[in-house]
Short mmCIF file of C-alpha atoms and ligand atoms in Angstrom, two decimals:
data_model
loop_
_atom_site.label_atom_id
_atom_site.label_comp_id
_atom_site.label_asym_id
_atom_site.label_seq_id
_atom_site.Cartn_x
_atom_site.Cartn_y
_atom_site.Cartn_z
CA MET J 1 262.92 22.48 122.87
CA SER J 2 260.44 19.71 123.67
CA GLY J 3 260.23 16.64 121.62
CA LEU J 4 263.92 16.85 120.86
CA GLY J 5 264.74 13.82 122.77
CA LYS J 6 266.45 15.25 125.84
CA GLY J 7 264.99 12.58 127.97
CA ILE J 8 266.29 9.74 125.91
CA THR J 9 269.66 11.50 125.67
CA ALA J 10 269.84 11.82 129.38
CA ALA J 11 268.72 8.30 129.95
CA SER J 12 271.27 7.18 127.52
CA ILE J 13 274.06 9.06 129.22
CA GLY J 14 272.84 7.46 132.38
CA ARG J 15 273.11 3.97 130.75
CA LEU J 16 276.75 4.53 129.85
CA LEU J 17 277.44 5.26 133.49
CA VAL J 18 275.32 2.31 134.88
CA ASP J 19 277.09 -0.06 132.37
CA ARG J 20 280.34 1.02 134.21
CA GLY J 21 278.88 0.10 137.57
CA TYR J 22 278.15 3.69 138.79
CA ARG J 23 275.04 4.40 140.73
CA VAL J 24 272.96 6.81 138.77
CA VAL J 25 270.21 8.82 140.28
CA PRO J 26 267.91 10.72 137.74
CA ILE J 27 265.80 13.73 138.44
CA LYS J 28 263.55 15.33 135.85
CA ILE J 29 262.65 18.97 136.15
CA ASP J 30 259.28 19.95 134.51
CA PRO J 31 258.99 23.76 134.65
CA TYR J 32 255.07 23.72 134.60
CA ILE J 33 253.04 24.81 137.52
CA ASN J 34 251.01 21.60 137.90
CA ILE J 35 252.02 19.74 140.99
CA ASP J 36 252.29 16.58 138.79
CA ALA J 37 251.14 15.16 135.53
CA GLY J 38 248.22 13.37 137.07
CA THR J 39 245.71 15.79 135.80
CA MET J 40 247.19 16.34 132.33
CA ASN J 41 245.62 15.27 129.10
CA PRO J 42 247.56 12.48 127.21
CA PHE J 43 246.76 14.50 123.92
CA GLN J 44 249.10 17.17 125.06
CA HIS J 45 251.78 15.34 127.02
CA GLY J 46 251.78 11.80 126.12
CA GLU J 47 251.16 9.08 128.81
CA VAL J 48 250.99 9.79 132.45
CA TYR J 49 253.67 7.49 133.97
CA VAL J 50 253.02 6.06 137.33
CA LEU J 51 255.86 5.35 139.95
CA LYS J 52 255.88 2.79 142.85
CA ASP J 53 254.89 5.39 145.32
CA GLY J 54 251.80 6.37 143.24
CA SER J 55 253.36 9.59 141.93
CA GLU J 56 252.00 10.43 138.42
CA VAL J 57 254.80 11.83 136.44
CA ASP J 58 256.17 12.71 133.05
CA LEU J 59 256.78 9.87 130.53
CA ASP J 60 260.63 10.66 130.67
CA LEU J 61 260.72 8.93 134.05
CA GLY J 62 259.60 5.86 132.29
CA HIS J 63 262.71 6.18 129.97
CA TYR J 64 264.89 6.52 133.25
CA GLU J 65 263.29 3.47 134.80
CA ARG J 66 263.82 1.28 131.69
CA PHE J 67 267.34 2.45 130.66
CA LEU J 68 268.66 2.60 134.15
CA ASP J 69 266.76 -0.30 135.41
CA ALA J 70 265.66 1.82 138.39
CA ASN J 71 262.54 2.05 140.52
CA LEU J 72 261.94 5.77 141.18
CA SER J 73 259.59 7.81 143.33
CA GLY J 74 257.84 11.16 143.23
CA GLU J 75 260.95 12.97 144.53
CA HIS J 76 262.67 12.31 141.19
CA ASN J 77 260.34 14.51 139.44
CA ILE J 78 260.50 18.27 140.37
CA THR J 79 257.89 20.71 139.09
CA THR J 80 257.39 24.42 139.70
CA GLY J 81 254.26 23.62 141.46
CA LYS J 82 256.12 21.33 143.95
CA ILE J 83 258.87 23.81 144.48
CA TYR J 84 256.53 26.76 145.14
CA ARG J 85 254.28 24.62 147.26
CA ALA J 86 257.26 23.77 149.51
CA VAL J 87 258.35 27.40 149.67
CA ILE J 88 255.02 28.62 150.51
CA GLU J 89 254.64 26.01 153.20
CA LYS J 90 257.83 27.07 154.76
CA GLU J 91 256.65 30.75 154.53
CA ARG J 92 253.52 29.91 156.46
CA LYS J 93 255.42 28.15 159.10
CA GLY J 94 257.51 31.25 159.60
CA GLU J 95 260.65 29.53 158.54
CA TYR J 96 262.00 32.34 156.60
CA LEU J 97 262.20 34.36 159.88
CA GLY J 98 260.36 37.50 158.65
CA LYS J 99 262.37 37.86 155.45
CA THR J 100 260.79 38.85 152.09
CA VAL J 101 260.65 35.52 150.21
CA GLN J 102 262.00 35.75 146.79
CA ILE J 103 262.81 33.74 143.59
CA ILE J 104 266.54 34.32 144.43
CA PRO J 105 267.53 32.99 146.86
CA HIS J 106 264.61 31.13 148.25
CA VAL J 107 263.14 29.39 145.36
CA THR J 108 266.66 28.58 143.84
CA ASP J 109 267.72 27.27 147.24
CA GLU J 110 264.65 25.08 147.35
CA ILE J 111 265.69 23.63 143.88
CA LYS J 112 269.26 23.00 144.83
CA ASN J 113 268.41 21.44 148.23
CA TRP J 114 265.97 19.18 146.59
CA ILE J 115 268.52 17.92 144.01
CA ARG J 116 271.26 17.48 146.78
CA ARG J 117 268.71 15.71 148.97
CA VAL J 118 267.62 13.21 146.53
CA ALA J 119 271.23 12.51 145.41
CA GLN J 120 272.26 12.07 148.94
CA ASP J 121 269.33 9.99 150.05
CA ASN J 122 269.77 7.60 147.17
CA GLN J 123 273.55 7.46 147.55
CA ALA J 124 274.24 8.61 143.98
CA ASP J 125 277.59 8.32 142.35
CA VAL J 126 276.34 10.62 139.70
CA CYS J 127 273.06 12.51 139.84
CA LEU J 128 271.59 13.12 136.46
CA VAL J 129 269.36 16.12 136.29
CA GLU J 130 267.24 16.85 133.20
CA VAL J 131 265.85 20.48 132.86
CA GLY J 132 262.78 20.33 130.66
CA GLY J 133 261.67 23.11 128.55
CA THR J 134 263.72 25.64 126.31
CA VAL J 135 266.47 27.90 127.14
CA GLY J 136 264.91 31.48 127.44
CA ASP J 137 261.41 30.22 128.47
CA ILE J 138 260.14 32.26 131.65
CA GLU J 139 259.07 29.08 133.21
CA SER J 140 262.67 27.48 133.25
CA MET J 141 264.57 30.57 134.47
CA PRO J 142 264.60 29.79 138.22
CA PHE J 143 265.89 26.27 137.43
CA LEU J 144 268.68 27.40 135.08
CA GLU J 145 269.60 29.94 137.69
CA ALA J 146 269.81 27.25 140.32
CA ILE J 147 271.98 25.25 137.82
CA ARG J 148 274.23 28.25 137.38
CA GLN J 149 274.62 28.69 141.13
CA MET J 150 275.56 24.98 141.45
CA HIS J 151 278.16 25.30 138.64
CA ILE J 152 280.04 27.57 140.90
CA GLU J 153 279.46 25.64 144.11
CA GLU J 154 280.25 22.22 142.79
CA GLY J 155 282.96 23.28 140.31
CA PRO J 156 284.33 20.43 138.32
CA ASN J 157 281.83 18.10 139.75
CA LEU J 158 279.10 19.48 137.51
CA PHE J 159 279.02 18.53 133.75
CA LEU J 160 276.42 20.49 131.63
CA VAL J 161 275.13 18.93 128.42
CA HIS J 162 273.21 21.01 126.12
CA VAL J 163 270.96 19.24 123.56
CA THR J 164 270.31 21.15 120.48
CA LEU J 165 268.56 20.58 117.05
CA VAL J 166 270.85 20.56 113.95
CA PRO J 167 268.29 20.98 111.02
CA ILE J 168 269.23 20.02 107.43
CA ASP J 169 268.39 22.66 104.78
CA LYS J 170 267.03 22.11 101.14
CA MET J 171 270.65 21.84 99.91
CA GLY J 172 271.17 18.98 102.38
CA GLU J 173 273.52 20.95 104.54
CA GLN J 174 273.49 20.67 108.34
CA LYS J 175 272.80 24.02 109.89
CA THR J 176 274.64 25.11 113.15
CA LYS J 177 272.83 28.49 113.62
CA PRO J 178 270.10 27.18 116.01
CA THR J 179 272.89 25.66 118.09
CA GLN J 180 274.97 28.80 118.05
CA HIS J 181 272.03 31.02 119.20
CA SER J 182 270.86 28.72 121.98
CA VAL J 183 274.34 28.48 123.33
CA LYS J 184 274.52 32.30 123.22
CA GLU J 185 271.15 32.34 125.21
CA LEU J 186 272.65 29.91 127.77
CA ARG J 187 275.72 32.09 128.06
CA GLU J 188 273.57 35.19 128.70
CA LEU J 189 272.36 33.20 131.81
CA GLY J 190 275.86 32.51 132.90
CA LEU J 191 275.89 28.95 131.77
CA GLN J 192 278.68 27.40 129.46
CA PRO J 193 277.89 23.78 128.40
CA ASN J 194 280.68 21.20 128.82
CA ALA J 195 279.26 19.23 125.89
CA ILE J 196 276.85 19.70 123.01
CA VAL J 197 274.60 16.93 121.85
CA GLY J 198 273.48 17.68 118.31
CA ARG J 199 270.13 16.06 117.38
CA CYS J 200 269.90 15.51 113.64
CA ILE J 201 268.27 13.10 111.38
CA LYS J 202 271.78 12.13 109.97
CA PRO J 203 275.21 12.01 111.80
CA LEU J 204 276.95 15.13 112.32
CA SER J 205 279.75 15.65 109.80
CA ARG J 206 283.28 16.36 111.09
CA ASP J 207 283.01 20.01 109.62
CA VAL J 208 279.82 20.64 111.54
CA LYS J 209 281.30 19.36 114.78
CA GLU J 210 284.30 21.66 114.18
CA LYS J 211 282.13 24.61 113.46
CA ILE J 212 280.06 24.03 116.66
CA SER J 213 283.29 23.57 118.50
CA LEU J 214 284.55 26.85 117.35
CA PHE J 215 281.45 28.95 117.68
CA CYS J 216 280.41 27.43 121.06
CA ASP J 217 283.63 27.22 122.80
CA VAL J 218 283.69 23.41 123.48
CA PRO J 219 286.41 20.93 122.39
CA VAL J 220 285.47 19.03 119.22
CA GLU J 221 285.39 15.73 121.08
CA ALA J 222 282.58 17.24 123.30
CA VAL J 223 280.39 17.74 120.29
CA ILE J 224 278.34 14.69 120.14
CA SER J 225 276.23 13.39 117.22
CA ALA J 226 272.81 11.97 118.33
CA HIS J 227 271.22 11.12 115.05
CA ASP J 228 267.84 9.40 114.55
CA ALA J 229 268.05 5.78 115.32
CA PRO J 230 265.78 2.89 114.22
CA ASP J 231 265.06 2.21 118.02
CA ILE J 232 265.61 4.41 121.08
CA TYR J 233 267.50 1.44 122.68
CA GLU J 234 270.38 2.02 120.24
CA VAL J 235 271.13 5.65 121.39
CA PRO J 236 273.30 4.54 124.31
CA LEU J 237 275.37 2.46 121.74
CA MET J 238 275.62 5.61 119.59
CA LEU J 239 276.81 7.76 122.44
CA GLU J 240 279.42 4.98 123.27
CA ASN J 241 280.67 5.05 119.57
CA GLU J 242 281.02 8.88 119.88
CA ARG J 243 283.24 8.11 123.00
CA PHE J 244 281.08 10.26 125.16
CA TYR J 245 281.82 8.41 128.19
CA ASP J 246 285.53 9.05 127.84
CA TYR J 247 284.95 12.71 127.72
CA ILE J 248 282.59 12.78 130.74
CA ARG J 249 284.89 10.62 132.62
CA GLU J 250 287.88 12.96 132.26
CA SER J 251 285.73 15.89 133.32
CA LEU J 252 283.97 14.35 136.21
CA ASN J 253 287.19 12.43 137.24
CA LEU J 254 285.54 8.97 137.01
CA GLU J 255 287.37 5.74 136.53
CA ASP J 256 288.29 4.14 133.20
CA ARG J 257 286.15 0.97 133.66
CA ASP J 258 285.16 -1.62 131.11
CA PRO J 259 281.50 -1.39 130.31
CA ASP J 260 279.02 -4.38 131.06
CA ASN J 261 277.58 -5.28 127.74
CA GLU J 262 274.09 -6.44 128.74
CA TRP J 263 272.42 -3.49 127.13
CA THR J 264 274.38 -4.06 123.88
CA GLU J 265 273.33 -7.74 123.74
CA MET J 266 269.87 -6.80 124.21
CA VAL J 267 270.10 -4.34 121.35
CA GLU J 268 271.73 -6.91 119.18
CA LYS J 269 268.97 -9.32 119.81
CA LEU J 270 266.33 -6.60 119.05
CA LYS J 271 268.12 -5.79 115.87
CA SER J 272 268.18 -9.45 114.73
CA LEU J 273 264.53 -10.19 115.11
CA GLU J 274 263.02 -11.20 111.66
CA ASP J 275 259.54 -12.56 112.27
CA THR J 276 256.86 -9.98 112.97
CA VAL J 277 253.55 -10.14 114.75
CA ARG J 278 250.98 -7.49 114.44
CA VAL J 279 248.75 -6.11 117.44
CA ALA J 280 245.68 -4.06 116.84
CA LEU J 281 245.75 -1.38 119.66
CA VAL J 282 242.27 -0.15 120.15
CA GLY J 283 242.49 3.10 121.97
CA LYS J 284 241.40 6.74 121.80
CA TYR J 285 244.56 8.68 121.77
CA THR J 286 245.89 6.70 118.87
CA HIS J 287 247.21 9.67 116.74
CA VAL J 288 249.34 10.72 119.73
CA LYS J 289 251.53 7.64 119.80
CA ASP J 290 253.30 8.74 123.01
CA SER J 291 249.99 8.32 124.72
CA TYR J 292 250.69 4.65 125.05
CA LEU J 293 254.54 4.80 125.24
CA SER J 294 255.10 2.26 127.92
CA ILE J 295 252.68 -0.33 126.36
CA ARG J 296 254.67 0.04 123.22
CA GLU J 297 257.93 -0.51 125.24
CA ALA J 298 256.38 -3.42 127.06
CA LEU J 299 255.28 -5.13 123.82
CA LYS J 300 258.88 -4.68 122.57
CA HIS J 301 260.17 -6.29 125.66
CA GLY J 302 257.86 -9.25 125.29
CA GLY J 303 258.91 -9.53 121.49
CA ILE J 304 262.57 -9.65 122.42
CA ASP J 305 261.78 -12.49 124.78
CA ALA J 306 259.62 -14.42 122.28
CA GLY J 307 262.00 -13.68 119.31
CA VAL J 308 259.59 -11.65 117.22
CA LYS J 309 259.14 -7.95 116.24
CA VAL J 310 255.86 -6.50 117.28
CA ASP J 311 254.22 -4.04 114.88
CA ILE J 312 251.36 -1.86 116.17
CA LEU J 313 248.26 -1.28 114.19
CA TRP J 314 246.54 1.78 115.70
CA VAL J 315 242.77 1.47 115.65
CA GLU J 316 240.80 4.41 116.71
CA ALA J 317 237.94 2.99 119.02
CA GLU J 318 235.29 5.18 117.83
CA THR J 319 235.53 3.61 114.28
CA LEU J 320 234.41 0.31 115.74
CA GLU J 321 231.23 1.50 117.49
CA ASN J 322 228.91 -1.44 116.93
CA ASN J 323 230.65 -2.21 113.79
CA SER J 324 233.09 -5.01 113.83
CA ASP J 325 233.29 -5.18 109.99
CA VAL J 326 236.21 -2.75 110.30
CA LEU J 327 238.16 -5.43 112.00
CA ASP J 328 237.43 -8.03 109.39
CA GLU J 329 239.23 -5.83 106.98
CA LEU J 330 242.32 -5.50 108.94
CA GLU J 331 245.25 -7.93 109.47
CA PHE J 332 246.42 -8.56 113.09
CA ASP J 333 247.40 -11.39 115.38
CA GLY J 334 246.08 -10.02 118.63
CA ILE J 335 244.01 -7.21 120.13
CA LEU J 336 245.10 -4.89 123.01
CA VAL J 337 242.64 -2.63 124.80
CA PRO J 338 244.62 -0.03 126.94
CA GLY J 339 243.63 2.02 129.92
CA GLY J 340 241.40 4.94 129.46
CA PHE J 341 238.87 7.36 131.04
CA GLY J 342 235.35 8.44 130.20
CA GLU J 343 232.67 7.54 127.62
CA ARG J 344 234.18 8.37 124.18
CA GLY J 345 235.19 5.14 122.41
CA THR J 346 233.89 2.79 124.94
CA GLU J 347 231.38 0.90 122.65
CA GLY J 348 234.09 0.51 120.14
CA LYS J 349 236.46 -1.10 122.78
CA ILE J 350 233.71 -3.35 123.81
CA THR J 351 233.10 -4.45 120.16
CA ALA J 352 236.74 -5.24 119.79
CA ILE J 353 236.78 -7.31 122.96
CA HIS J 354 233.62 -9.20 121.83
CA TYR J 355 235.39 -9.80 118.51
CA ALA J 356 238.44 -11.22 120.17
CA ARG J 357 236.49 -13.46 122.52
CA GLU J 358 234.13 -14.83 119.80
CA LYS J 359 236.98 -15.48 117.26
CA ASP J 360 239.42 -16.66 119.86
CA ILE J 361 242.06 -14.12 118.94
CA PRO J 362 244.87 -13.39 121.62
CA PHE J 363 243.60 -10.57 123.77
CA LEU J 364 245.18 -8.29 126.35
CA GLY J 365 243.18 -5.79 128.33
CA ILE J 366 244.69 -3.16 130.62
CA CYS J 367 242.82 -1.24 133.36
CA PHE J 368 239.98 0.21 131.39
CA GLY J 369 240.41 -2.51 128.93
CA PHE J 370 239.95 -5.10 131.86
CA GLN J 371 236.93 -3.26 132.91
CA MET J 372 235.36 -3.32 129.44
CA ALA J 373 236.18 -7.05 129.14
CA VAL J 374 234.00 -7.45 132.30
CA VAL J 375 231.25 -5.40 130.87
CA GLU J 376 231.40 -7.36 127.49
CA PHE J 377 231.23 -10.70 129.24
CA ALA J 378 228.39 -9.55 131.46
CA ARG J 379 226.40 -8.29 128.50
CA ASN J 380 227.15 -11.34 126.12
CA ALA J 381 227.91 -14.22 128.28
CA CYS J 382 225.87 -13.75 131.38
CA ASP J 383 222.54 -12.18 130.14
CA LEU J 384 223.12 -8.98 131.89
CA LYS J 385 221.88 -6.84 129.13
CA GLY J 386 222.86 -3.21 129.30
CA ALA J 387 225.61 -3.98 131.85
CA HIS J 388 228.14 -1.12 132.03
CA SER J 389 230.52 0.76 134.27
CA SER J 390 228.90 3.39 136.21
CA GLU J 391 231.88 5.65 135.05
CA VAL J 392 230.36 5.60 131.55
CA ALA J 393 226.57 5.29 131.91
CA VAL J 394 223.59 4.80 134.23
CA THR J 395 222.92 1.14 133.98
CA PRO J 396 220.72 -1.56 135.65
CA TYR J 397 223.93 -3.76 136.02
CA PRO J 398 226.86 -1.67 137.17
CA VAL J 399 229.34 -4.45 136.93
CA ILE J 400 232.15 -1.89 137.34
CA ASP J 401 231.48 0.53 140.02
CA LEU J 402 233.12 2.65 142.67
CA LEU J 403 233.81 1.21 146.02
CA PRO J 404 232.04 3.14 148.80
CA GLU J 405 235.24 4.72 149.92
CA GLN J 406 235.86 6.29 146.52
CA ARG J 407 232.26 7.80 146.26
CA ASN J 408 232.77 11.05 148.12
CA ILE J 409 236.04 12.15 146.68
CA GLN J 410 235.92 15.82 145.36
CA GLN J 411 239.40 16.44 144.39
CA LEU J 412 240.90 15.00 141.19
CA GLY J 413 244.73 14.93 141.45
CA GLY J 414 246.18 12.11 143.39
CA THR J 415 242.99 10.42 144.49
CA MET J 416 242.85 7.36 142.45
CA ARG J 417 244.20 4.02 143.70
CA LEU J 418 247.83 4.50 142.59
CA GLY J 419 251.20 2.93 142.52
CA ASP J 420 252.49 -0.51 143.66
CA HIS J 421 250.04 -2.68 145.33
CA GLU J 422 250.28 -6.45 146.07
CA VAL J 423 248.09 -8.93 144.18
CA GLU J 424 247.35 -12.57 145.17
CA VAL J 425 247.47 -14.87 142.17
CA LYS J 426 245.40 -18.13 142.16
CA GLU J 427 247.25 -21.27 141.73
CA GLY J 428 246.81 -23.31 138.61
CA THR J 429 245.78 -20.45 136.49
CA ILE J 430 247.49 -18.87 133.44
CA ALA J 431 248.40 -15.93 135.61
CA HIS J 432 250.15 -18.15 137.99
CA MET J 433 252.01 -19.95 135.16
CA LEU J 434 253.20 -16.64 133.80
CA TYR J 435 254.19 -15.08 137.07
CA GLY J 436 255.52 -18.16 138.51
CA LYS J 437 254.28 -17.03 142.09
CA THR J 438 251.30 -16.40 144.02
CA ARG J 439 252.06 -12.83 145.37
CA ILE J 440 253.02 -10.12 142.94
CA VAL J 441 253.28 -6.34 143.02
CA GLU J 442 251.98 -4.30 140.09
CA ARG J 443 251.34 -0.59 139.45
CA HIS J 444 247.76 0.88 139.49
CA ARG J 445 245.92 3.87 138.36
CA HIS J 446 242.27 3.71 138.64
CA ARG J 447 239.15 4.56 140.61
CA TYR J 448 236.61 1.92 139.47
CA GLU J 449 236.46 -1.72 140.43
CA VAL J 450 234.70 -4.88 139.51
CA ASN J 451 231.37 -4.63 141.57
CA PRO J 452 231.72 -7.54 144.21
CA GLU J 453 227.98 -8.24 143.74
CA TYR J 454 228.47 -9.65 140.37
CA ILE J 455 231.64 -11.80 140.82
CA ASP J 456 229.67 -15.01 141.35
CA THR J 457 227.53 -14.51 138.32
CA LEU J 458 230.62 -13.75 136.08
CA GLU J 459 232.46 -16.80 137.41
CA GLU J 460 229.55 -19.19 137.14
CA ASN J 461 229.62 -18.26 133.40
CA GLY J 462 233.22 -19.06 132.81
CA LEU J 463 235.20 -15.96 133.67
CA VAL J 464 238.11 -16.66 136.04
CA PHE J 465 239.33 -14.02 138.30
CA SER J 466 242.87 -15.22 138.74
CA GLY J 467 244.37 -12.31 140.62
CA TYR J 468 242.72 -10.31 143.44
CA ILE J 469 243.44 -8.63 146.75
CA GLY J 470 240.59 -8.76 149.34
CA LYS J 471 237.47 -7.74 147.57
CA ARG J 472 239.30 -6.12 144.55
CA MET J 473 239.46 -8.16 141.40
CA GLU J 474 242.86 -7.74 139.55
CA ILE J 475 243.38 -10.08 136.77
CA LEU J 476 240.76 -12.01 134.56
CA GLU J 477 241.27 -14.83 132.22
CA ILE J 478 239.20 -17.39 130.15
CA PRO J 479 240.88 -20.71 130.41
CA ASP J 480 239.95 -22.45 127.29
CA LYS J 481 240.93 -19.59 124.94
CA ARG J 482 244.32 -19.14 123.15
CA PHE J 483 244.96 -16.14 125.27
CA PHE J 484 242.14 -13.90 126.88
CA PHE J 485 243.71 -12.03 129.68
CA ALA J 486 243.23 -8.76 131.30
CA THR J 487 244.46 -6.87 134.36
CA GLN J 488 243.10 -4.10 136.45
CA PHE J 489 246.70 -2.87 137.02
CA HIS J 490 249.16 -1.56 134.53
CA PRO J 491 251.80 -4.21 133.90
CA GLU J 492 253.55 -1.96 131.35
CA PHE J 493 255.10 0.21 134.06
CA ARG J 494 257.10 -2.57 135.52
CA SER J 495 258.31 -4.00 132.23
CA ARG J 496 262.03 -3.80 131.54
CA PRO J 497 264.18 -4.57 128.49
CA TYR J 498 265.52 -7.86 130.31
CA ARG J 499 262.64 -8.49 132.44
CA PRO J 500 259.62 -8.29 130.34
CA SER J 501 256.35 -8.09 131.96
CA PRO J 502 254.68 -11.63 132.39
CA PRO J 503 251.23 -10.59 130.79
CA PHE J 504 253.03 -9.15 127.70
CA VAL J 505 255.22 -12.22 127.54
CA GLY J 506 252.02 -14.32 127.42
CA PHE J 507 250.21 -12.05 124.98
CA VAL J 508 253.20 -11.85 122.43
CA ARG J 509 253.84 -15.62 122.62
CA ALA J 510 250.17 -16.33 122.00
CA MET J 511 250.20 -13.83 118.90
CA ALA J 512 253.38 -15.44 117.61
CA GLY J 513 251.77 -18.96 117.80
CA LEU J 514 253.96 -20.15 120.65
CA GLU J 515 253.16 -22.07 123.60
CA VAL J 516 251.98 -19.64 126.29
CA SER J 517 254.43 -19.87 129.23
CA ASN J 518 256.68 -17.56 131.10
CA GLY J 519 259.26 -18.34 128.42
CA HIS J 520 261.80 -19.62 130.92
N1 LIG G 1 238.76 4.88 134.10
C1 LIG G 1 238.98 3.72 134.81
C2 LIG G 1 239.06 4.00 136.30
O1 LIG G 1 239.09 5.01 136.77
C3 LIG G 1 240.23 3.06 134.33
C4 LIG G 1 241.48 3.92 134.53
C5 LIG G 1 242.61 3.48 133.59
O2 LIG G 1 242.33 2.77 132.61
N2 LIG G 1 243.75 3.91 134.00
O3 LIG G 1 238.86 2.92 137.04
#
């Protein structure tokens, strides 16, 4: 079922293989009909993750990029929408030669071909396919059927992992019934798992493993305990302890290689952090913590680098509407205003940014947070009263506006400025110090821009645009502050456990009271 941690389990299995030098190519299957996650509400699905080619995808792809240190593209995320679109396009072109087009074999062939094509094009040693959804859901049927066919076609080259929930009852006993039932469902579809990963709040006892082994017909070494961990980065270590690699290795006929321990060292460092800094994250989906998942991860990466733990204080933007007293009551070392869309919470975000600028509190703004920093500065430092973004309000000073080419777009999905784009960094700025170069690449997801007509006014009053590309402003900073920095792009998507994103490094260091540098 969703929320069980299939994505993290799969990413962690991938990590065990990457640690042994195997090339792992992940594919996430989302059985919904949407073509991609771009039009989905973060309230329901958590954040929309953006890949280098601009694909807007499920947040599990973010886990894959971070755990496997990969740079993926849209072909690594299959949805029912994409599969049906491909089948229908073929049908219209007459490629099915007059046959009746059916789920079996045409849709299932499309799924299998897609998986094999991505595996081959990326020279996979192991292709890691995660099928989202729950066994028995109508939506996931064609995908499970495709996997069933592959089981026969690929024989011992296919290894099927079933992730199940092992709840604990009032007496404190671990219950195997849900596992037994879902394995039964799988078998009815013709699938027999090679291994079962039991998700539980506590480690699975030997008894429970034996019971699952007996009822579900897998050897006891193939029943793996994946209990709750203090941090998701510890899951690969847990699977290592369960000797999961050894079992997979024998089945898939891989080599017995010694693992590289880069990941383990990173986790050791993370676990040893003692000092804590606290960031106030002022957003509007703060009760769905997954809506800002990559930001949370990037803060963690910055923390590992700076040697501090980063705690997040979630502040609902609407509570700050023209009322900064709320902030006086709270304790934090920095303020982060993340991306967002639409009007709700906007004034609260502007209040928070004003507070950070006036009181010289470290500030990081991302995308909408960058745009609101421009609005705040225009209103309060440039005498442009009532300045705003034309996304949010009709205003005499639209300091954030659409560029002419974005004005006539009717369709929503896929029409923003998306994915990796180059940015030029001005020498001698904080941005330059943090990145250490004058040309960078970062990921984008926005429609609005700093209005070129106001750039001179903003800069004359002390705002520095230290990153830009052509007429588009991409980074802003205020030089004489402890750290006041914002980006039009989303640096969180390229942040990795051992390669923290430079804006996050600067921000966390400033919060920790360290000198702001790139840390190296
Ligand atoms: N809503 C803003 C825009 O479209 C910012 C988007 C974002 O924060 N991702 O430009």
